[in-house]
Structures are given as C-alpha cells and as structure tokens.
Amino acid sequence: MTAAPPDGAGAQNSAADGAGGPGHPSGKDARELLRYATDTWTSMAAMAHPETGLVDDNMR
C-alpha cells in the first residue's frame, strides 16, 4: 500500500497564484504554506507503514 495525497493536493491553485480571498493567503504566503503542506505530506508518507499505510507512531 502506498500513501498518496488527496486529489488536487500539491496542485497549484488560484490562492498560490495570488488570487486569495478573505482569510485565504495569496502570492508568496500561499506558495510558502503549500510548500509546508507538501513537505509535511511527504514526511508523513515516508513514515507510513508499508502494509497498513498508517503512520508509525513508535520509531525505533
């Protein structure tokens, strides 16, 4: 089993292109938040157990 981000995760959206609305970051802030989210997802996927797809919570 392989961990994969939800549909559309990591895709560029209008917020990342600078078209944020109230309460939604735009431009550089949106790109930085998207990078944080992508890096977090990559880290979680790397820690996922290959048989269950669940993140290991006891690293040894």
mmCIF file of N, CA and C in Angstrom:
data_model
loop_
_atom_site.group_PDB
_atom_site.id
_atom_site.type_symbol
_atom_site.label_atom_id
_atom_site.label_comp_id
_atom_site.label_asym_id
_atom_site.label_seq_id
_atom_site.Cartn_x
_atom_site.Cartn_y
_atom_site.Cartn_z
ATOM 1 N N MET A 1 0.853 -1.172 0.000
ATOM 2 C CA MET A 1 0.000 0.000 0.000
ATOM 3 C C MET A 1 0.897 1.233 0.000
ATOM 4 N N THR A 2 0.512 2.253 -0.734
ATOM 5 C CA THR A 2 1.300 3.468 -0.842
ATOM 6 C C THR A 2 0.470 4.662 -0.410
ATOM 7 N N ALA A 3 1.071 5.536 0.369
ATOM 8 C CA ALA A 3 0.374 6.752 0.771
ATOM 9 C C ALA A 3 0.398 7.741 -0.380
ATOM 10 N N ALA A 4 -0.710 8.374 -0.612
ATOM 11 C CA ALA A 4 -0.805 9.378 -1.666
ATOM 12 C C ALA A 4 -1.624 10.552 -1.165
ATOM 13 N N PRO A 5 -1.274 11.774 -1.564
ATOM 14 C CA PRO A 5 -2.046 12.934 -1.117
ATOM 15 C C PRO A 5 -3.445 12.915 -1.720
ATOM 16 N N PRO A 6 -4.391 13.590 -1.081
ATOM 17 C CA PRO A 6 -5.740 13.662 -1.623
ATOM 18 C C PRO A 6 -5.729 14.290 -3.011
ATOM 19 N N ASP A 7 -6.760 14.023 -3.796
ATOM 20 C CA ASP A 7 -6.848 14.598 -5.131
ATOM 21 C C ASP A 7 -6.650 16.105 -5.070
ATOM 22 N N GLY A 8 -5.797 16.596 -5.940
ATOM 23 C CA GLY A 8 -5.573 18.022 -6.042
ATOM 24 C C GLY A 8 -4.530 18.553 -5.075
ATOM 25 N N ALA A 9 -4.113 17.761 -4.080
ATOM 26 C CA ALA A 9 -3.094 18.242 -3.153
ATOM 27 C C ALA A 9 -1.787 18.414 -3.896
ATOM 28 N N GLY A 10 -1.145 19.501 -3.651
ATOM 29 C CA GLY A 10 0.118 19.780 -4.312
ATOM 30 C C GLY A 10 -0.067 20.477 -5.652
ATOM 31 N N ALA A 11 -1.288 20.510 -6.156
ATOM 32 C CA ALA A 11 -1.541 21.202 -7.417
ATOM 33 C C ALA A 11 -1.587 22.698 -7.159
ATOM 34 N N GLN A 12 -1.149 23.471 -8.100
ATOM 35 C CA GLN A 12 -1.229 24.912 -7.975
ATOM 36 C C GLN A 12 -2.687 25.322 -8.027
ATOM 37 N N ASN A 13 -3.083 26.216 -7.138
ATOM 38 C CA ASN A 13 -4.453 26.700 -7.154
ATOM 39 C C ASN A 13 -4.452 28.215 -7.254
ATOM 40 N N SER A 14 -5.624 28.809 -7.328
ATOM 41 C CA SER A 14 -5.690 30.248 -7.510
ATOM 42 C C SER A 14 -5.064 30.994 -6.338
ATOM 43 N N ALA A 15 -5.141 30.447 -5.115
ATOM 44 C CA ALA A 15 -4.522 31.112 -3.973
ATOM 45 C C ALA A 15 -3.016 31.189 -4.143
ATOM 46 N N ALA A 16 -2.417 30.133 -4.664
ATOM 47 C CA ALA A 16 -0.969 30.129 -4.869
ATOM 48 C C ALA A 16 -0.580 31.072 -5.996
ATOM 49 N N ASP A 17 -1.530 31.425 -6.842
ATOM 50 C CA ASP A 17 -1.251 32.333 -7.944
ATOM 51 C C ASP A 17 -1.530 33.786 -7.577
ATOM 52 N N GLY A 18 -1.904 34.032 -6.309
ATOM 53 C CA GLY A 18 -2.107 35.404 -5.885
ATOM 54 C C GLY A 18 -3.555 35.844 -5.859
ATOM 55 N N ALA A 19 -4.518 34.934 -5.969
ATOM 56 C CA ALA A 19 -5.928 35.307 -6.005
ATOM 57 C C ALA A 19 -6.643 34.912 -4.725
ATOM 58 N N GLY A 20 -6.000 35.113 -3.578
ATOM 59 C CA GLY A 20 -6.624 34.742 -2.313
ATOM 60 C C GLY A 20 -7.770 35.679 -1.967
ATOM 61 N N GLY A 21 -8.698 35.169 -1.183
ATOM 62 C CA GLY A 21 -9.811 35.972 -0.721
ATOM 63 C C GLY A 21 -9.677 36.202 0.767
ATOM 64 N N PRO A 22 -10.715 36.741 1.401
ATOM 65 C CA PRO A 22 -10.668 36.963 2.847
ATOM 66 C C PRO A 22 -10.351 35.674 3.597
ATOM 67 N N GLY A 23 -9.341 35.724 4.441
ATOM 68 C CA GLY A 23 -8.955 34.549 5.208
ATOM 69 C C GLY A 23 -8.131 33.531 4.443
ATOM 70 N N HIS A 24 -7.820 33.845 3.190
ATOM 71 C CA HIS A 24 -7.037 32.931 2.359
ATOM 72 C C HIS A 24 -5.772 33.634 1.899
ATOM 73 N N PRO A 25 -4.612 33.086 2.228
ATOM 74 C CA PRO A 25 -3.366 33.730 1.828
ATOM 75 C C PRO A 25 -3.221 33.757 0.310
ATOM 76 N N SER A 26 -2.432 34.662 -0.151
ATOM 77 C CA SER A 26 -2.186 34.750 -1.588
ATOM 78 C C SER A 26 -0.712 35.001 -1.848
ATOM 79 N N GLY A 27 -0.328 34.849 -3.089
ATOM 80 C CA GLY A 27 1.046 35.140 -3.505
ATOM 81 C C GLY A 27 2.076 34.312 -2.774
ATOM 82 N N LYS A 28 3.102 35.007 -2.275
ATOM 83 C CA LYS A 28 4.229 34.343 -1.615
ATOM 84 C C LYS A 28 3.768 33.535 -0.397
ATOM 85 N N ASP A 29 2.832 34.084 0.402
ATOM 86 C CA ASP A 29 2.347 33.369 1.588
ATOM 87 C C ASP A 29 1.681 32.052 1.206
ATOM 88 N N ALA A 30 0.869 32.070 0.171
ATOM 89 C CA ALA A 30 0.184 30.852 -0.264
ATOM 90 C C ALA A 30 1.182 29.816 -0.763
ATOM 91 N N ARG A 31 2.179 30.271 -1.508
ATOM 92 C CA ARG A 31 3.197 29.326 -2.006
ATOM 93 C C ARG A 31 3.972 28.714 -0.853
ATOM 94 N N GLU A 32 4.292 29.524 0.172
ATOM 95 C CA GLU A 32 5.025 29.003 1.329
ATOM 96 C C GLU A 32 4.178 27.998 2.108
ATOM 97 N N LEU A 33 2.898 28.307 2.317
ATOM 98 C CA LEU A 33 2.015 27.361 3.012
ATOM 99 C C LEU A 33 1.842 26.076 2.221
ATOM 100 N N LEU A 34 1.743 26.183 0.905
ATOM 101 C CA LEU A 34 1.636 24.999 0.061
ATOM 102 C C LEU A 34 2.903 24.149 0.168
ATOM 103 N N ARG A 35 4.062 24.804 0.233
ATOM 104 C CA ARG A 35 5.323 24.072 0.395
ATOM 105 C C ARG A 35 5.352 23.365 1.746
ATOM 106 N N TYR A 36 4.903 24.045 2.814
ATOM 107 C CA TYR A 36 4.849 23.410 4.136
ATOM 108 C C TYR A 36 3.947 22.181 4.090
ATOM 109 N N ALA A 37 2.777 22.323 3.485
ATOM 110 C CA ALA A 37 1.835 21.212 3.406
ATOM 111 C C ALA A 37 2.415 20.052 2.607
ATOM 112 N N THR A 38 3.066 20.359 1.491
ATOM 113 C CA THR A 38 3.670 19.321 0.652
ATOM 114 C C THR A 38 4.790 18.611 1.407
ATOM 115 N N ASP A 39 5.644 19.378 2.087
ATOM 116 C CA ASP A 39 6.735 18.778 2.863
ATOM 117 C C ASP A 39 6.198 17.913 3.995
ATOM 118 N N THR A 40 5.138 18.379 4.664
ATOM 119 C CA THR A 40 4.530 17.607 5.751
ATOM 120 C C THR A 40 3.968 16.305 5.214
ATOM 121 N N TRP A 41 3.241 16.374 4.076
ATOM 122 C CA TRP A 41 2.664 15.166 3.491
ATOM 123 C C TRP A 41 3.772 14.183 3.097
ATOM 124 N N THR A 42 4.836 14.678 2.512
ATOM 125 C CA THR A 42 5.951 13.821 2.110
ATOM 126 C C THR A 42 6.549 13.121 3.323
ATOM 127 N N SER A 43 6.698 13.865 4.425
ATOM 128 C CA SER A 43 7.232 13.284 5.658
ATOM 129 C C SER A 43 6.301 12.208 6.208
ATOM 130 N N MET A 44 5.001 12.489 6.224
ATOM 131 C CA MET A 44 4.039 11.506 6.724
ATOM 132 C C MET A 44 4.035 10.254 5.846
ATOM 133 N N ALA A 45 4.102 10.446 4.545
ATOM 134 C CA ALA A 45 4.120 9.298 3.630
ATOM 135 C C ALA A 45 5.383 8.465 3.839
ATOM 136 N N ALA A 46 6.509 9.120 4.116
ATOM 137 C CA ALA A 46 7.762 8.399 4.342
ATOM 138 C C ALA A 46 7.701 7.570 5.622
ATOM 139 N N MET A 47 6.899 8.002 6.593
ATOM 140 C CA MET A 47 6.786 7.280 7.861
ATOM 141 C C MET A 47 5.659 6.246 7.852
ATOM 142 N N ALA A 48 4.921 6.147 6.745
ATOM 143 C CA ALA A 48 3.794 5.224 6.683
ATOM 144 C C ALA A 48 4.274 3.780 6.636
ATOM 145 N N HIS A 49 3.583 2.937 7.372
ATOM 146 C CA HIS A 49 3.899 1.510 7.382
ATOM 147 C C HIS A 49 3.510 0.932 6.027
ATOM 148 N N PRO A 50 4.390 0.160 5.386
ATOM 149 C CA PRO A 50 4.118 -0.332 4.035
ATOM 150 C C PRO A 50 2.897 -1.262 3.934
ATOM 151 N N GLU A 51 2.563 -1.954 5.000
ATOM 152 C CA GLU A 51 1.434 -2.895 4.928
ATOM 153 C C GLU A 51 0.093 -2.234 5.227
ATOM 154 N N THR A 52 0.088 -1.208 6.088
ATOM 155 C CA THR A 52 -1.178 -0.603 6.505
ATOM 156 C C THR A 52 -1.407 0.787 5.922
ATOM 157 N N GLY A 53 -0.334 1.453 5.574
ATOM 158 C CA GLY A 53 -0.437 2.830 5.115
ATOM 159 C C GLY A 53 -0.598 3.823 6.251
ATOM 160 N N LEU A 54 -0.657 3.304 7.499
ATOM 161 C CA LEU A 54 -0.774 4.172 8.651
ATOM 162 C C LEU A 54 0.609 4.656 9.074
ATOM 163 N N VAL A 55 0.663 5.869 9.613
ATOM 164 C CA VAL A 55 1.939 6.427 10.065
ATOM 165 C C VAL A 55 2.381 5.703 11.322
ATOM 166 N N ASP A 56 3.645 5.253 11.327
ATOM 167 C CA ASP A 56 4.196 4.622 12.521
ATOM 168 C C ASP A 56 4.289 5.662 13.630
ATOM 169 N N ASP A 57 3.853 5.301 14.820
ATOM 170 C CA ASP A 57 3.940 6.244 15.930
ATOM 171 C C ASP A 57 4.971 5.798 16.966
ATOM 172 N N ASN A 58 5.733 4.776 16.635
ATOM 173 C CA ASN A 58 6.759 4.284 17.534
ATOM 174 C C ASN A 58 8.002 3.987 16.713
ATOM 175 N N MET A 59 8.828 5.001 16.545
ATOM 176 C CA MET A 59 10.040 4.845 15.709
ATOM 177 C C MET A 59 11.152 4.237 16.561
ATOM 178 N N ARG A 60 11.817 3.242 16.018
ATOM 179 C CA ARG A 60 12.950 2.621 16.721
ATOM 180 C C ARG A 60 14.120 2.558 15.800
#
